[in-house]
Short mmCIF file of C-alpha atoms and ligand atoms in Angstrom, two decimals:
data_model
loop_
_atom_site.label_atom_id
_atom_site.label_comp_id
_atom_site.label_asym_id
_atom_site.label_seq_id
_atom_site.Cartn_x
_atom_site.Cartn_y
_atom_site.Cartn_z
CA MET A 1 -44.14 -33.64 -17.47
CA ASP A 2 -40.50 -34.03 -16.48
CA THR A 3 -39.71 -37.23 -18.38
CA LEU A 4 -36.99 -38.29 -15.91
CA THR A 5 -39.00 -38.04 -12.70
CA GLN A 6 -42.54 -38.23 -14.17
CA LYS A 7 -43.58 -35.46 -11.78
CA PRO A 8 -45.58 -32.51 -13.12
CA VAL A 9 -43.26 -29.51 -13.52
CA LEU A 10 -44.39 -26.54 -11.48
CA ASN A 11 -44.49 -23.34 -13.49
CA LEU A 12 -43.95 -20.68 -10.84
CA SER A 13 -44.44 -17.81 -13.27
CA SER A 14 -48.08 -18.84 -13.75
CA LEU A 15 -48.78 -18.45 -10.01
CA ASN A 16 -49.60 -15.37 -7.99
CA LEU A 17 -46.95 -16.09 -5.37
CA GLU A 18 -48.15 -13.43 -2.93
CA GLU A 19 -51.64 -14.96 -2.85
CA GLU A 20 -50.27 -18.51 -2.64
CA ILE A 21 -48.05 -17.56 0.33
CA ILE A 22 -50.96 -15.90 2.14
CA GLU A 23 -53.04 -19.08 1.59
CA LEU A 24 -50.21 -21.33 2.78
CA LYS A 25 -49.80 -19.24 5.93
CA LYS A 26 -53.46 -19.98 6.79
CA LYS A 27 -53.29 -23.63 5.81
CA LEU A 28 -50.12 -24.31 7.85
CA ASN A 29 -51.02 -22.00 10.76
CA ALA A 30 -47.65 -20.40 10.02
CA VAL A 31 -46.18 -17.09 11.11
CA LEU A 32 -43.87 -15.31 8.67
CA LEU A 33 -41.03 -13.45 10.44
CA VAL A 34 -39.08 -11.10 8.19
CA HIS A 35 -35.86 -9.17 8.76
CA TYR A 36 -35.49 -5.62 7.41
CA TYR A 37 -32.76 -6.69 4.96
CA GLN A 38 -35.09 -8.91 2.92
CA GLU A 39 -36.40 -7.96 -0.54
CA SER A 40 -39.32 -5.53 -0.35
CA GLU A 41 -41.78 -8.05 -1.83
CA ILE A 42 -41.00 -10.41 1.07
CA GLN A 43 -41.21 -7.56 3.61
CA ASP A 44 -44.74 -6.83 2.33
CA LEU A 45 -45.88 -10.36 3.25
CA ALA A 46 -44.53 -10.32 6.82
CA ASP A 47 -46.65 -11.03 9.88
CA HIS A 48 -43.84 -9.43 11.85
CA ILE A 49 -40.93 -7.43 10.52
CA GLY A 50 -38.10 -6.43 12.83
CA ASP A 51 -34.51 -6.55 14.01
CA SER A 52 -32.91 -9.70 15.44
CA LEU A 53 -34.17 -9.08 18.97
CA GLN A 54 -37.73 -8.26 17.94
CA LEU A 55 -37.87 -11.36 15.74
CA ALA A 56 -36.43 -13.57 18.50
CA ARG A 57 -39.12 -12.24 20.84
CA GLN A 58 -41.83 -12.93 18.25
CA ALA A 59 -40.46 -16.46 17.82
CA ALA A 60 -40.54 -16.97 21.59
CA GLU A 61 -44.14 -15.78 21.89
CA THR A 62 -45.88 -17.16 18.79
CA ASN A 63 -48.77 -19.64 18.92
CA ALA A 64 -48.26 -20.66 15.28
CA ASP A 65 -47.40 -24.28 14.44
CA VAL A 66 -44.83 -23.29 11.83
CA ILE A 67 -42.31 -20.43 11.89
CA VAL A 68 -41.22 -19.34 8.43
CA PHE A 69 -38.09 -17.21 8.81
CA ALA A 70 -37.19 -14.84 6.01
CA GLY A 71 -33.80 -13.87 7.34
CA VAL A 72 -30.49 -15.67 7.75
CA HIS A 73 -29.62 -19.05 9.26
CA PHE A 74 -28.63 -17.87 12.77
CA MET A 75 -31.99 -16.08 13.11
CA ALA A 76 -34.01 -19.16 12.12
CA GLU A 77 -31.77 -21.31 14.33
CA THR A 78 -32.49 -19.01 17.29
CA ALA A 79 -36.22 -19.48 16.60
CA LYS A 80 -35.69 -23.26 16.73
CA ILE A 81 -33.63 -23.01 19.95
CA LEU A 82 -36.62 -21.24 21.52
CA ASN A 83 -39.24 -23.54 19.93
CA PRO A 84 -38.14 -27.19 19.81
CA ASN A 85 -41.68 -28.40 19.04
CA LYS A 86 -42.37 -26.06 16.16
CA LYS A 87 -41.33 -26.53 12.57
CA VAL A 88 -38.93 -23.73 11.54
CA LEU A 89 -38.46 -23.15 7.82
CA LEU A 90 -35.78 -21.06 6.08
CA PRO A 91 -36.22 -20.46 2.31
CA ASP A 92 -32.50 -21.06 1.60
CA LEU A 93 -30.31 -22.96 4.07
CA ASN A 94 -27.21 -21.29 2.56
CA ALA A 95 -28.38 -17.90 3.85
CA GLY A 96 -25.54 -17.66 6.36
CA CYS A 97 -23.67 -14.71 7.85
CA SER A 98 -19.98 -13.78 7.66
CA LEU A 99 -19.91 -13.20 11.42
CA ALA A 100 -21.25 -16.68 12.18
CA GLU A 101 -18.93 -18.25 9.60
CA GLY A 102 -15.91 -16.39 10.98
CA CYS A 103 -16.31 -17.97 14.42
CA PRO A 104 -16.05 -21.78 14.17
CA ALA A 105 -17.10 -23.43 17.45
CA PRO A 106 -14.03 -25.71 17.92
CA ILE A 107 -11.61 -22.77 17.56
CA PHE A 108 -13.79 -20.54 19.71
CA LYS A 109 -13.88 -23.28 22.40
CA LYS A 110 -10.05 -23.24 22.55
CA PHE A 111 -10.02 -19.43 22.76
CA LYS A 112 -12.51 -19.60 25.64
CA GLU A 113 -10.42 -22.25 27.43
CA GLU A 114 -7.37 -19.97 27.24
CA HIS A 115 -9.29 -17.38 29.31
CA PRO A 116 -11.07 -19.39 32.03
CA ASP A 117 -11.69 -16.32 34.22
CA HIS A 118 -13.80 -14.61 31.50
CA ILE A 119 -17.52 -14.98 30.89
CA VAL A 120 -18.62 -15.17 27.26
CA ILE A 121 -21.13 -12.74 25.82
CA SER A 122 -21.92 -13.55 22.21
CA TYR A 123 -23.66 -11.48 19.59
CA ILE A 124 -26.69 -13.38 18.27
CA ASN A 125 -24.96 -13.52 14.83
CA CYS A 126 -23.28 -16.85 15.65
CA SER A 127 -24.03 -20.55 15.35
CA ALA A 128 -25.98 -22.59 17.91
CA ALA A 129 -22.67 -24.31 18.74
CA VAL A 130 -21.08 -20.96 19.69
CA LYS A 131 -24.24 -19.96 21.60
CA ALA A 132 -23.87 -23.22 23.54
CA LEU A 133 -20.37 -22.07 24.59
CA SER A 134 -21.69 -18.68 25.73
CA ASP A 135 -23.06 -17.35 29.01
CA ILE A 136 -25.29 -14.64 27.55
CA ILE A 137 -26.42 -13.74 24.03
CA CYS A 138 -27.06 -10.16 22.93
CA THR A 139 -28.10 -8.27 19.82
CA SER A 140 -27.09 -4.83 18.62
CA SER A 141 -30.17 -3.36 20.31
CA ASN A 142 -29.56 -4.72 23.82
CA ALA A 143 -25.76 -5.24 23.95
CA VAL A 144 -24.95 -2.08 25.94
CA LYS A 145 -27.81 -2.72 28.39
CA ILE A 146 -26.65 -6.31 28.97
CA ILE A 147 -22.96 -5.47 29.43
CA GLU A 148 -23.89 -2.74 31.91
CA GLN A 149 -25.55 -5.40 34.12
CA ILE A 150 -22.33 -7.43 34.43
CA PRO A 151 -20.35 -6.72 37.63
CA LYS A 152 -17.42 -4.36 36.93
CA GLU A 153 -14.75 -6.81 38.11
CA GLN A 154 -16.01 -9.64 35.86
CA LYS A 155 -13.80 -10.18 32.80
CA ILE A 156 -15.67 -10.57 29.50
CA ILE A 157 -14.99 -12.21 26.13
CA PHE A 158 -17.15 -10.63 23.44
CA ALA A 159 -17.66 -12.49 20.14
CA PRO A 160 -17.82 -12.57 17.18
CA ASP A 161 -18.07 -8.93 15.97
CA LYS A 162 -15.01 -6.80 16.81
CA ASN A 163 -16.68 -3.61 15.52
CA LEU A 164 -19.76 -3.99 17.71
CA GLY A 165 -17.40 -5.02 20.54
CA ARG A 166 -15.31 -1.85 20.17
CA TYR A 167 -18.46 0.25 20.05
CA ILE A 168 -19.71 -1.33 23.32
CA ILE A 169 -16.30 -0.77 24.96
CA LYS A 170 -16.53 2.90 24.03
CA LYS A 171 -20.12 3.24 25.29
CA THR A 172 -19.68 1.35 28.57
CA GLY A 173 -16.02 1.96 29.38
CA ARG A 174 -15.69 -1.81 29.95
CA ASP A 175 -12.57 -3.61 28.83
CA MET A 176 -13.55 -6.72 26.85
CA LEU A 177 -11.53 -9.35 25.03
CA LEU A 178 -12.74 -9.32 21.42
CA TRP A 179 -13.01 -12.09 18.84
CA GLU A 180 -11.70 -10.76 15.51
CA GLY A 181 -14.86 -11.16 13.38
CA SER A 182 -16.60 -8.66 11.13
CA CYS A 183 -19.55 -8.27 8.78
CA ILE A 184 -18.65 -8.29 5.08
CA VAL A 185 -21.41 -5.78 4.36
CA HIS A 186 -20.84 -3.20 7.10
CA GLU A 187 -17.05 -3.22 6.82
CA THR A 188 -17.24 -2.12 3.17
CA PHE A 189 -18.67 1.33 3.87
CA SER A 190 -16.14 3.94 2.92
CA GLU A 191 -15.46 6.74 5.40
CA ARG A 192 -14.02 8.85 2.57
CA LYS A 193 -17.11 8.46 0.36
CA ILE A 194 -19.43 9.15 3.30
CA ILE A 195 -17.56 12.41 3.98
CA GLU A 196 -17.87 13.33 0.28
CA LEU A 197 -21.61 12.61 0.41
CA LYS A 198 -22.00 14.70 3.54
CA THR A 199 -20.14 17.58 1.90
CA GLY A 200 -22.59 17.45 -1.02
CA ASN A 201 -25.59 17.05 1.34
CA PRO A 202 -24.64 19.13 4.40
CA ASN A 203 -28.09 18.85 6.01
CA ALA A 204 -28.14 15.06 5.90
CA LEU A 205 -27.60 13.15 9.15
CA ILE A 206 -25.32 10.11 9.03
CA ILE A 207 -26.88 7.05 10.70
CA ALA A 208 -24.96 3.79 11.10
CA HIS A 209 -25.27 0.23 12.38
CA PRO A 210 -22.69 -0.62 15.09
CA GLU A 211 -21.27 -3.37 12.86
CA CYS A 212 -19.61 -0.57 10.81
CA GLU A 213 -15.93 0.18 11.33
CA GLU A 214 -14.92 2.67 14.02
CA SER A 215 -13.93 5.34 11.46
CA VAL A 216 -17.49 5.31 10.06
CA LEU A 217 -19.12 5.20 13.52
CA ASN A 218 -17.03 8.24 14.54
CA LYS A 219 -18.68 10.22 11.72
CA ALA A 220 -22.23 9.10 12.59
CA ASP A 221 -24.86 11.37 14.13
CA PHE A 222 -26.68 8.28 15.39
CA VAL A 223 -25.67 4.63 15.87
CA GLY A 224 -28.18 1.86 16.45
CA SER A 225 -29.68 -1.49 15.50
CA THR A 226 -31.84 -1.68 12.38
CA SER A 227 -35.04 -0.97 14.32
CA ALA A 228 -33.35 1.88 16.24
CA LEU A 229 -32.20 3.44 12.94
CA LEU A 230 -35.73 3.20 11.53
CA LYS A 231 -37.21 4.77 14.68
CA PHE A 232 -34.63 7.57 14.56
CA THR A 233 -35.57 8.48 10.97
CA LYS A 234 -39.25 8.60 11.93
CA GLU A 235 -38.77 10.74 15.02
CA ASN A 236 -35.92 13.07 14.04
CA PRO A 237 -37.05 16.28 12.29
CA ALA A 238 -34.19 16.06 9.73
CA ASN A 239 -35.26 15.50 6.14
CA GLU A 240 -32.18 13.73 4.77
CA PHE A 241 -30.27 10.73 6.04
CA ILE A 242 -27.13 8.96 4.84
CA VAL A 243 -27.80 5.33 5.80
CA ALA A 244 -24.77 3.16 6.67
CA THR A 245 -26.37 -0.25 6.90
CA GLU A 246 -27.76 -2.84 4.48
CA GLU A 247 -29.93 -1.04 1.94
CA GLY A 248 -33.02 -3.28 2.48
CA ILE A 249 -34.11 -1.22 5.47
CA ILE A 250 -34.50 1.91 3.34
CA TYR A 251 -37.77 0.41 2.03
CA GLN A 252 -39.34 0.67 5.52
CA MET A 253 -37.76 4.11 6.10
CA LYS A 254 -39.33 5.44 2.89
CA MET A 255 -42.73 3.92 3.74
CA ALA A 256 -42.68 5.48 7.21
CA SER A 257 -41.46 8.90 6.03
CA PRO A 258 -42.28 9.29 2.31
CA GLU A 259 -41.36 12.98 2.36
CA LYS A 260 -37.77 12.33 3.55
CA ILE A 261 -34.67 11.52 1.51
CA PHE A 262 -32.58 8.43 2.25
CA ILE A 263 -29.14 8.10 0.68
CA PRO A 264 -27.48 4.65 0.92
CA ALA A 265 -23.92 5.01 2.22
CA PRO A 266 -21.53 4.02 -0.56
CA PRO A 267 -19.23 1.01 -0.32
CA ASP A 268 -15.53 1.43 -1.02
CA ALA A 269 -15.60 -0.31 -4.39
CA ASN A 270 -18.06 0.18 -7.23
CA CYS A 271 -20.15 -2.81 -6.25
CA ALA A 272 -23.48 -3.66 -4.67
CA CYS A 273 -21.58 -4.56 -1.48
CA ASN A 274 -24.11 -2.75 0.71
CA GLU A 275 -26.49 -5.63 -0.06
CA CYS A 276 -26.10 -8.66 2.19
CA PRO A 277 -25.50 -11.55 -0.23
CA TYR A 278 -26.76 -14.03 2.36
CA MET A 279 -30.02 -12.21 3.08
CA LYS A 280 -30.63 -11.83 -0.64
CA LEU A 281 -30.43 -15.61 -1.21
CA ASN A 282 -34.05 -15.73 -0.02
CA THR A 283 -36.41 -14.97 -2.88
CA ILE A 284 -40.19 -14.94 -3.04
CA GLU A 285 -40.04 -18.13 -5.17
CA LYS A 286 -37.95 -19.94 -2.54
CA LEU A 287 -40.25 -18.62 0.20
CA TYR A 288 -43.26 -20.09 -1.60
CA LEU A 289 -41.52 -23.42 -2.27
CA CYS A 290 -40.33 -23.85 1.32
CA MET A 291 -43.87 -23.33 2.59
CA LYS A 292 -45.36 -25.65 -0.04
CA ASP A 293 -42.77 -28.42 0.52
CA GLY A 294 -42.24 -27.97 4.28
CA LYS A 295 -38.47 -27.70 3.73
CA PRO A 296 -35.67 -26.67 4.10
CA GLU A 297 -36.27 -27.08 7.79
CA ILE A 298 -33.95 -26.11 10.68
CA LEU A 299 -33.08 -29.21 12.71
CA LEU A 300 -30.97 -29.15 15.86
CA ASP A 301 -29.39 -31.78 18.04
CA GLU A 302 -31.39 -31.68 21.31
CA GLU A 303 -28.36 -31.61 23.62
CA LEU A 304 -26.90 -28.68 21.69
CA ARG A 305 -30.26 -26.90 21.63
CA VAL A 306 -30.63 -27.13 25.41
CA LYS A 307 -27.11 -25.72 25.90
CA ALA A 308 -27.82 -22.86 23.48
CA LEU A 309 -31.20 -22.13 25.09
CA LYS A 310 -29.82 -21.02 28.46
CA PRO A 311 -27.79 -17.99 27.20
CA SER A 312 -30.59 -17.10 24.75
CA LYS A 313 -33.16 -17.03 27.57
CA ARG A 314 -30.80 -14.93 29.70
CA MET A 315 -30.73 -12.39 26.88
CA LEU A 316 -34.53 -12.20 26.80
CA GLU A 317 -34.64 -11.80 30.58
CA MET A 318 -31.93 -9.12 30.70
CA SER A 319 -33.16 -6.92 27.84
P1 13P B 401 -30.15 -6.07 13.77
O1 13P B 401 -30.29 -6.88 15.00
O2 13P B 401 -29.84 -4.63 14.04
O3 13P B 401 -31.35 -6.23 12.89
O4 13P B 401 -28.88 -6.57 12.96
C1 13P B 401 -28.80 -7.82 12.39
C2 13P B 401 -27.75 -7.90 11.38
O5 13P B 401 -27.43 -8.96 10.89
C3 13P B 401 -27.10 -6.68 10.99
O6 13P B 401 -26.21 -6.94 9.96
FE1 SF4 B 402 -24.39 -11.17 8.68
FE2 SF4 B 402 -23.56 -8.82 7.82
FE3 SF4 B 402 -25.46 -10.10 6.47
FE4 SF4 B 402 -26.00 -9.02 8.90
S1 SF4 B 402 -25.45 -7.94 7.00
S2 SF4 B 402 -26.57 -11.06 8.18
S3 SF4 B 402 -24.03 -9.36 9.93
S4 SF4 B 402 -23.32 -10.78 6.74
#
């Protein structure tokens, strides 16, 4: 007993957390949505694993009563925007994203007001408040397709990722006004170290997420969202890949192609900076506890949710 609270102390190490989570999923009629950057033990428990767009689609279509989101805050918040009547749980509410944090809604609102003739297309890695200020949301897997549907004469603000924005400009030839945000994980990949790796492994293909800096994207044989990168490694006959995105996805790449070699692209410093510190805040213990306790839960002001829903629905319609 905890003598202060008189509640029995839960000894998590005595539990089989995998089995407990499977039981809780049944008991709660919950669906567990998991992003590729989560720890492998969480990935193994997923009902659906995917990139941001695939998980948003799953959230929009599910019949479950509870959505448990093993990903970061903006992903769980998007699930809530699409499902006001469902309970949405996130194992750790501090699992944020540097892109979302680097685009505060009040400052973004001013920026938007300075350019009244522009429409706003926002990358899904932003807060509900920024989504509410946007005309259309996109992810890295549908951004090019969505921008290509906008009339040529229409001016566009793209936020918050300048690297993805630059990549889209290059792919579509569209001029867009970019918000100066970036991902702390993808901007750490070192072009110099990637070239060194390629020199030592000349047959390896370099694959990169479009959140990487332009110098890294210029060296890549293939650029795509997490699910597009995974698909590429399955379908391409090459046997070796240098992977310039968060290392969590390599688990799925290895499972899909056990005979192939996957080399994580090195960050600039000698650190584990190719791990997303926000994604890794979710642990299997916190996942179990959030399902057992029914919290932390994502809650949204209804007026804000309705405003954020419109551009999110447009994304689903346009992609
Ligand atoms: P994806 O949509 O490609 O999964 O990317 C999400 C993300 O946060 C990448 O850092
Ligand atoms: Fe955000 Fe970067 Fe982490 Fe993706 S990897 S969730 S963009 S901080």
